[in-house]
Coordinates of C-alpha atoms in Angstrom, one line a residue:
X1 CA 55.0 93.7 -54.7
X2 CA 51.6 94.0 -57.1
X3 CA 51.0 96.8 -58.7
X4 CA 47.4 98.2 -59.0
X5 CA 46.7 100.0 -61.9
X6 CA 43.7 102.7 -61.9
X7 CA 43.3 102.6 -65.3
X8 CA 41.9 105.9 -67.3
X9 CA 40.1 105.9 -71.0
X10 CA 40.3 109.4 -71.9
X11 CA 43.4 108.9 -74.4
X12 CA 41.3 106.3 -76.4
X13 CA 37.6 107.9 -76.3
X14 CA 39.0 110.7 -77.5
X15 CA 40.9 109.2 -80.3
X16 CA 38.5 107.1 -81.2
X17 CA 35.8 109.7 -81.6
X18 CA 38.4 111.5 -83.8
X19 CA 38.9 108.5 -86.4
X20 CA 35.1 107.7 -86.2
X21 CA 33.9 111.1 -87.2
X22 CA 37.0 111.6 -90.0
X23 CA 36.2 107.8 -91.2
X24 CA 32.4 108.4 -90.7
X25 CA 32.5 111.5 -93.1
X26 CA 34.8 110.6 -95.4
X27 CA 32.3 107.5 -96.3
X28 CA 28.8 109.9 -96.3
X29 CA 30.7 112.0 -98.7
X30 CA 31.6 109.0 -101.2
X31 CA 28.0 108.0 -100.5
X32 CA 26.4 111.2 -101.6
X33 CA 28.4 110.9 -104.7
X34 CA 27.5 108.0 -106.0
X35 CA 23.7 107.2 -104.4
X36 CA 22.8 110.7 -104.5
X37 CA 19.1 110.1 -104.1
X38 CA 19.2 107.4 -101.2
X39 CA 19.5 110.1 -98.2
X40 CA 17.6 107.1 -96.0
X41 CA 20.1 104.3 -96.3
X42 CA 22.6 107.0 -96.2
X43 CA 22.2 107.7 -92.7
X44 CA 21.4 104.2 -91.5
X45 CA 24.2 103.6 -92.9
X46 CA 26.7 106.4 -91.4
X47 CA 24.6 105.5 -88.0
X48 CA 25.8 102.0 -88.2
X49 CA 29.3 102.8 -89.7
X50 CA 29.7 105.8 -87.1
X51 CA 29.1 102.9 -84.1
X52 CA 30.9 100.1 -85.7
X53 CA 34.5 102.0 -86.5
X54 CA 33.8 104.2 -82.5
X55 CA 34.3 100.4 -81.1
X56 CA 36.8 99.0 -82.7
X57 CA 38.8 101.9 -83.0
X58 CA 38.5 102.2 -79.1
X59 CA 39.9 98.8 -78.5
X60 CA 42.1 99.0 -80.6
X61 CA 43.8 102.0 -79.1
X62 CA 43.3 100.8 -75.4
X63 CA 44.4 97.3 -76.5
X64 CA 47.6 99.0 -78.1
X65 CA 48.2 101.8 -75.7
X66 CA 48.0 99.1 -72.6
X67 CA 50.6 96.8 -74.4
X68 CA 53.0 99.2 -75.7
X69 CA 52.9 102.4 -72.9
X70 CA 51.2 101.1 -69.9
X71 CA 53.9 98.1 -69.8
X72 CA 56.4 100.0 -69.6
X73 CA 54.8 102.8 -66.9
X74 CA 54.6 99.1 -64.8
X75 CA 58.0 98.4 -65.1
X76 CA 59.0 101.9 -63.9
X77 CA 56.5 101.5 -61.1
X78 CA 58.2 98.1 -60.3
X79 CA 61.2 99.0 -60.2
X80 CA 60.8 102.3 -58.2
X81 CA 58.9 99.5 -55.9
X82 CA 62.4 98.7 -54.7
X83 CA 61.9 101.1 -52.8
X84 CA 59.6 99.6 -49.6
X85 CA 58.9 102.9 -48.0
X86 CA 58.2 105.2 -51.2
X87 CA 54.4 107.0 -51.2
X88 CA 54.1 106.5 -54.9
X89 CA 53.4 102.8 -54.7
X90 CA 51.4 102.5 -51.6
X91 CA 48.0 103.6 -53.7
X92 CA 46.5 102.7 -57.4
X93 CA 48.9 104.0 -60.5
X94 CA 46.9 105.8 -62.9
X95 CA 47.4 105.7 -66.3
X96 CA 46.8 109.1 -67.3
X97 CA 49.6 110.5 -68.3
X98 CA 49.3 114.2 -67.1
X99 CA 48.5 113.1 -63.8
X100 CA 51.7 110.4 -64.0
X101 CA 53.7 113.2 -64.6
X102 CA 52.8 115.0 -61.7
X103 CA 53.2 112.1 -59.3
X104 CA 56.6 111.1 -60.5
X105 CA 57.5 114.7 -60.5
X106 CA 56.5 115.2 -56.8
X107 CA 58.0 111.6 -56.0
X108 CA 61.9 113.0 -57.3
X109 CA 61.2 116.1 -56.0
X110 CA 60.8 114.5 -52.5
X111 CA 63.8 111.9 -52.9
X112 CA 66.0 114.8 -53.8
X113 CA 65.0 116.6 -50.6
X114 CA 65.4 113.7 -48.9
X115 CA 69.0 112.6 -50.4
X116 CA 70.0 116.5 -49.4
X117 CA 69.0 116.1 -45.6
X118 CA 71.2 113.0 -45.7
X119 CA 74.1 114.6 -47.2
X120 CA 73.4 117.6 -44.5
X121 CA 73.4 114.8 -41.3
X122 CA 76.1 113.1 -42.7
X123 CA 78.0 116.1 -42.7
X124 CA 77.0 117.1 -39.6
X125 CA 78.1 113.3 -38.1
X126 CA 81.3 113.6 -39.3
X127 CA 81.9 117.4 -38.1
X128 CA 80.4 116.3 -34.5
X129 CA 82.8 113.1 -34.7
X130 CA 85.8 114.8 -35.4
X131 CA 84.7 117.6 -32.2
X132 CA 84.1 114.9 -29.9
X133 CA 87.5 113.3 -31.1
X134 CA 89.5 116.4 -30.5
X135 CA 87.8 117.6 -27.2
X136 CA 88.4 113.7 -25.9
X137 CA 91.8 114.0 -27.0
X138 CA 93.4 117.2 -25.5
X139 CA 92.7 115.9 -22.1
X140 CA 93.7 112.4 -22.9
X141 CA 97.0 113.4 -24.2
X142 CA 98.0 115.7 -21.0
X143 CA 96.7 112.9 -18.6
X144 CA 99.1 110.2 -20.2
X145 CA 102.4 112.8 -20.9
X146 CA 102.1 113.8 -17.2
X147 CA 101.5 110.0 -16.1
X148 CA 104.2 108.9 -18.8
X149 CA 106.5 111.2 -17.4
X150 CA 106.6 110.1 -14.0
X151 CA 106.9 106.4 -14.7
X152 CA 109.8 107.4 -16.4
X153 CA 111.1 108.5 -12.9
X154 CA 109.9 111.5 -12.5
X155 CA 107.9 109.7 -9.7
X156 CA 111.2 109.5 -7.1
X157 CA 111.0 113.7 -6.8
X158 CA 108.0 114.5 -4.3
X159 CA 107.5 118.1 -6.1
X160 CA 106.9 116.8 -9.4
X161 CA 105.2 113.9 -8.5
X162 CA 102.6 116.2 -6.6
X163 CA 102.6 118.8 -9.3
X164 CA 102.0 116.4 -12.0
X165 CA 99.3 114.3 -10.2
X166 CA 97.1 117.7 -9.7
X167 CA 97.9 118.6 -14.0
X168 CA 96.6 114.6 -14.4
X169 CA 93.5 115.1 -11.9
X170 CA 92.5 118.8 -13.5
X171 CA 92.8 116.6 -17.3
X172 CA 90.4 113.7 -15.4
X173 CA 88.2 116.0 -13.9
X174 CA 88.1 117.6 -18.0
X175 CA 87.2 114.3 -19.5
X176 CA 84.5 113.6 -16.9
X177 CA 83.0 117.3 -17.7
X178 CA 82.7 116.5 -21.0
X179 CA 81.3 113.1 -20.4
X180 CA 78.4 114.2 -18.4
X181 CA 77.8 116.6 -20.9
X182 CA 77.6 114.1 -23.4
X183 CA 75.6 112.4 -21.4
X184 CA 73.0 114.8 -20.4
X185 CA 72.8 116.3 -24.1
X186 CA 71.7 112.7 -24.8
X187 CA 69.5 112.2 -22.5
X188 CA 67.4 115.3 -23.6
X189 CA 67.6 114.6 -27.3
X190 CA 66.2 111.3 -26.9
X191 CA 63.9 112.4 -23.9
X192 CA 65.1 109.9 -21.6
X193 CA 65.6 113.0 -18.7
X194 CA 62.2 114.0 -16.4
X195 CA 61.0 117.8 -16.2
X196 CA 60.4 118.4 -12.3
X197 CA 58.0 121.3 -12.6
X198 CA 58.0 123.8 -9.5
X199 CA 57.2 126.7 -8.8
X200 CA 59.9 129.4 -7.8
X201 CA 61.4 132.8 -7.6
X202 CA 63.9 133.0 -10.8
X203 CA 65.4 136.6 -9.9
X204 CA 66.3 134.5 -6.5
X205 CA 68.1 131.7 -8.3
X206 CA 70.2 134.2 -10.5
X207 CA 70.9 135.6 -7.4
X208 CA 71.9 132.3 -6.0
X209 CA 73.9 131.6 -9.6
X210 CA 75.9 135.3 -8.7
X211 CA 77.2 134.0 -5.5
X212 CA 78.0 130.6 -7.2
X213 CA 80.1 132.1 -9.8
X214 CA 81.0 135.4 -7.8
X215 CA 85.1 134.0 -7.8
X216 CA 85.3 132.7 -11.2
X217 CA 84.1 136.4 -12.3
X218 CA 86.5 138.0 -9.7
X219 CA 89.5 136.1 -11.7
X220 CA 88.8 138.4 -14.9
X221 CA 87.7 141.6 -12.3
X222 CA 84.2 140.8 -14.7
X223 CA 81.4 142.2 -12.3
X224 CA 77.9 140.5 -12.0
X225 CA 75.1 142.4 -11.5
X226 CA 71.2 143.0 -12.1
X227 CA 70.1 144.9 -15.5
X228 CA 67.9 147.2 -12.6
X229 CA 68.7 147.7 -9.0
X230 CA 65.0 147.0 -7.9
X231 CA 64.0 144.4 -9.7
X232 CA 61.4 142.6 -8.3
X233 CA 61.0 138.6 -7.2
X234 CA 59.1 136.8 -10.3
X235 CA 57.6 133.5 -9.7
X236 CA 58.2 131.2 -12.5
X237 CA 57.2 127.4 -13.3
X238 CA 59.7 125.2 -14.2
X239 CA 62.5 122.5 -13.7
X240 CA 64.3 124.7 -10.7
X241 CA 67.4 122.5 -11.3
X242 CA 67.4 122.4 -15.1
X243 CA 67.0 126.5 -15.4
X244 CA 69.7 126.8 -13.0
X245 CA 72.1 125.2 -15.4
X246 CA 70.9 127.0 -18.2
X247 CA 71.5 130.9 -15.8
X248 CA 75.5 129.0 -15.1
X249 CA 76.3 127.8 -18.6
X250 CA 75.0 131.8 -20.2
X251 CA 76.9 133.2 -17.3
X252 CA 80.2 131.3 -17.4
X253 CA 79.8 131.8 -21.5
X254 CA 79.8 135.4 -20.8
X255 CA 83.0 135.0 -18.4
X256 CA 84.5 133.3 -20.6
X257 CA 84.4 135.5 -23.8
X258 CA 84.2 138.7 -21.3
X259 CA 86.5 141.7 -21.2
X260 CA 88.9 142.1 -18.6
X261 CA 87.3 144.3 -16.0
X262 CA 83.8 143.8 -18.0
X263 CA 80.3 143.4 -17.0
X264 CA 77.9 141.0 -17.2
X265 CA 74.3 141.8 -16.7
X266 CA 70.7 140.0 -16.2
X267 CA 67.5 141.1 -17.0
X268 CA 64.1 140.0 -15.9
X269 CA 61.6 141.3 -18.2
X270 CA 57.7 141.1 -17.4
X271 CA 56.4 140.3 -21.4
X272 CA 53.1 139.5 -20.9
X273 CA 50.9 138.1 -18.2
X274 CA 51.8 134.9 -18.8
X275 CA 55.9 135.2 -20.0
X276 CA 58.9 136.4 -18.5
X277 CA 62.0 137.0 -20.5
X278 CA 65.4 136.6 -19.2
X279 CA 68.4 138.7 -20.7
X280 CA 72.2 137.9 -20.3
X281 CA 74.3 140.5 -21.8
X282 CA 77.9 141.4 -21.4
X283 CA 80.2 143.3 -23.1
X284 CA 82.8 141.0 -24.4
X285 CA 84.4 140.4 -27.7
X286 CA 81.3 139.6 -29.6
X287 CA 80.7 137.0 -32.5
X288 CA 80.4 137.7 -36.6
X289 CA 77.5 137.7 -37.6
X290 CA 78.1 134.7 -40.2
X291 CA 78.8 132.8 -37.1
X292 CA 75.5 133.5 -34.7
X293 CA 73.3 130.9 -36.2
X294 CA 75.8 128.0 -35.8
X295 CA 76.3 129.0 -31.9
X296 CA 74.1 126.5 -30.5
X297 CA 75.5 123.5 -32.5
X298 CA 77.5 120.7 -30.6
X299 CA 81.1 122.0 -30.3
X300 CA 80.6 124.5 -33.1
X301 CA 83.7 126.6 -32.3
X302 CA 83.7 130.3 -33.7
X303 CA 87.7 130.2 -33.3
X304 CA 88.4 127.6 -35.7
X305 CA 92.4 127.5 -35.0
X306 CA 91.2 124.0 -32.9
X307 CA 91.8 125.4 -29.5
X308 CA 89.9 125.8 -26.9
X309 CA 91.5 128.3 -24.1
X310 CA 88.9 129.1 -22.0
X311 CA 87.9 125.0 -21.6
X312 CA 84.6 123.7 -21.0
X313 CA 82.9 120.6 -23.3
X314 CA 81.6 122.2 -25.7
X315 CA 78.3 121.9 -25.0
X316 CA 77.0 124.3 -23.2
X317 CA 74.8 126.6 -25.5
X318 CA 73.5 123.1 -27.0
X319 CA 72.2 121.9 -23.3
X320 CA 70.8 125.4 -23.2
X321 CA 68.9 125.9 -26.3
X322 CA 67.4 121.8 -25.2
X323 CA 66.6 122.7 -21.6
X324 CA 64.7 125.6 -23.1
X325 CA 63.1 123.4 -25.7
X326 CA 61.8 121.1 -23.3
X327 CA 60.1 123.9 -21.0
X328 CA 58.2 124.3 -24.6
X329 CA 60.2 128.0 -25.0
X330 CA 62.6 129.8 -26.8
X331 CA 66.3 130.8 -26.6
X332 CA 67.5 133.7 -28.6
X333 CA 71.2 135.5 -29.4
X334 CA 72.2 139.2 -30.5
X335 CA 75.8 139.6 -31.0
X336 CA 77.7 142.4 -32.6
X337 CA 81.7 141.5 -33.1
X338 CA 83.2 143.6 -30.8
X339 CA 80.8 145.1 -28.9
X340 CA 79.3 142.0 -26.9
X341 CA 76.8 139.5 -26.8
X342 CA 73.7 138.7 -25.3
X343 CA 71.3 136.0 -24.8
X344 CA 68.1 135.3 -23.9
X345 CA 64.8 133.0 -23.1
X346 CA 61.7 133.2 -22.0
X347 CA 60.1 131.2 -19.0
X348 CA 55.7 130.5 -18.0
X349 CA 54.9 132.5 -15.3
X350 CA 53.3 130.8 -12.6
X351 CA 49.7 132.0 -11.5
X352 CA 49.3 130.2 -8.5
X353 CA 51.5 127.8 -6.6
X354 CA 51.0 124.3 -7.3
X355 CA 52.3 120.9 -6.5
X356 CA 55.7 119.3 -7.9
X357 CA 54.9 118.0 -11.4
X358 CA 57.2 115.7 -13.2
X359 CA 56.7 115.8 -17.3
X360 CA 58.7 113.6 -19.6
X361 CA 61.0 115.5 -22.2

């Protein structure tokens, strides 16, 4: 690739000038020493001498400076040039050096930013590889023992064979769970998944999410209830579907980490004319607070003993905080260890009722 260079003359002016003017008055002093009485030719003579040395001293300098330290600021440039993408050769180099030295400063300032977010994603590929490995695995591993098991005759005894079918369908039915969530986590980071914007009543839909979920609460006697016992209907604008999953995968979080016999609540807060917040808050076991800003990474686990008792993929809170993303609005978590958790988002109000709109993520 050619290097332009935006060459700059201050280095040899200025040195120049100073030779001329030390050269220029050492020879007016010999001069007034020995023609004393000549003070005319004197300073035609400095005049001349003055110009003369200014000129060649000046190429000189550039001629050296060029040949010996501009070379060599080419052959960093060239080889930095290896680089196709790099800012610092896609405009004229210049050749003063103060400037140099803030470009190539800012230029390994920015690489070693740069190499730092690779080393963070390349962590982060390796940690979400080794979670999707694990999470595949469990359910893997239980489907083949339990097939295993009856090919090794286990098959001939009805009660088994039934028993160990429905353990191999509930390990199936696991791997597909996480699958779709794989798949749907995918789709939103790359934005292949459509927004259908509606308008609807969102204190309806957690209503409808309740009744959903009413049995999977009663297993842990966890009760499901309304922050206020009027609250009123809210009309939102959103993907009805897509905010639905969001009020299942907070809830069945809060289930999951809930106290026996706890309580989970939602709140529907009016925040301004045009924002609604929604609160889910229960009063489970809580997370530390080194662990809260991790929570909505893909199969971050706070227990890090590799298990996963309560089941699910994984990625619920992920799906979550990208649903919320794509509605353009924010999720937020409070958790004290111990005490319980709760989380939260805000939704657009919606002013009038319009027509079905479908917006690309």
């Amino acid at each position: 690739m050619k290097i332009n260079f935006k060459k700059t003359y201050k280095f040899a002016i200025k040195s120049a000038l100073y030779i001329s003017l030390f050269s220029t008055g050492f020879v007016m002093i010999l001069m007034s020493l020995f023609y004393k009485n000549q003070l005319k030719y004197q300073i035609a003579f400095g005049t001349i001498f003055i110009i003369s040395i200014y000129i060649f001293s000046f190429l000189v300098l550039q001629y050296r400076v060029e040949r010996f330290i501009y070379r060599r600021v080419k052959k960093i440039y060239d080889e930095v040039s290896l680089l196709e993408s790099t800012p610092l050769i896609n405009q004229p180099i210049t050749t003063d050096m103060e400037t140099l030295s803030r470009e190539v400063k800012k230029f390994a300032t920015d690489k070693k930013l740069e190499i730092e977010m690779l080393e963070i994603r390349e962590q982060y590929r390796r940690e979400f590889l080794g979670n999707v490995s694990h999470e595949l695995k469990t359910p893997l591993f239980t489907v083949q023992g339990y097939v295993s098991t009856l090919l090794d005759g286990a098959m001939d005894d009805k009660n088994i064979r039934k028993k160990y079918l429905k353990r191999a369908e509930k390990g199936v039915e696991r791997l597909i769970y996480i699958v779709e969530d794989l798949d749907m986590i995918t789709k939103l980071e790359s934005g292949d998944l459509n927004l259908v914007m509606t308008d609807f009543d969102i204190v309806e839909l957690i209503q409808n999410v309740f009744d959903l979920l009413e049995m999977k609460a009663d297993k842990k006697k966890i009760k499901l209830a309304f922050e206020s016992k009027n609250v009123q209907s809210v009309i939102i604008r959103g993907d009805q579907d897509r905010i639905q999953q969001v009020l299942e995968n907070l809830i069945v979080n809060s289930i999951k980490y809930g106290k026996e016999g706890g309580l989970t609540e939602v709140g529907v807060v009016n925040l301004t004319k045009k924002k609604v917040l929604i609160r889910i808050s229960d009063n489970g076991e809580g997370v530390e607070k080194q662990n809260i800003s991790r929570l909505f990474e893909r199969f971050y686990r706070v227990d890090k003993s590799g298990t996963r008792s309560e089941g699910g993929s994984g990625l619920g809170l992920a799906i979550v905080k990208h649903i919320i993303e794509a509605h353009k609005e924010k999720v937020y978590v409070e958790s004290e260890f111990g005490i319980g958790s709760e989380f939260s988002f805000t939704l657009e109000k919606a002013h009038k009722i319009q027509k079905p709109e479908v917006k690309k993520l």
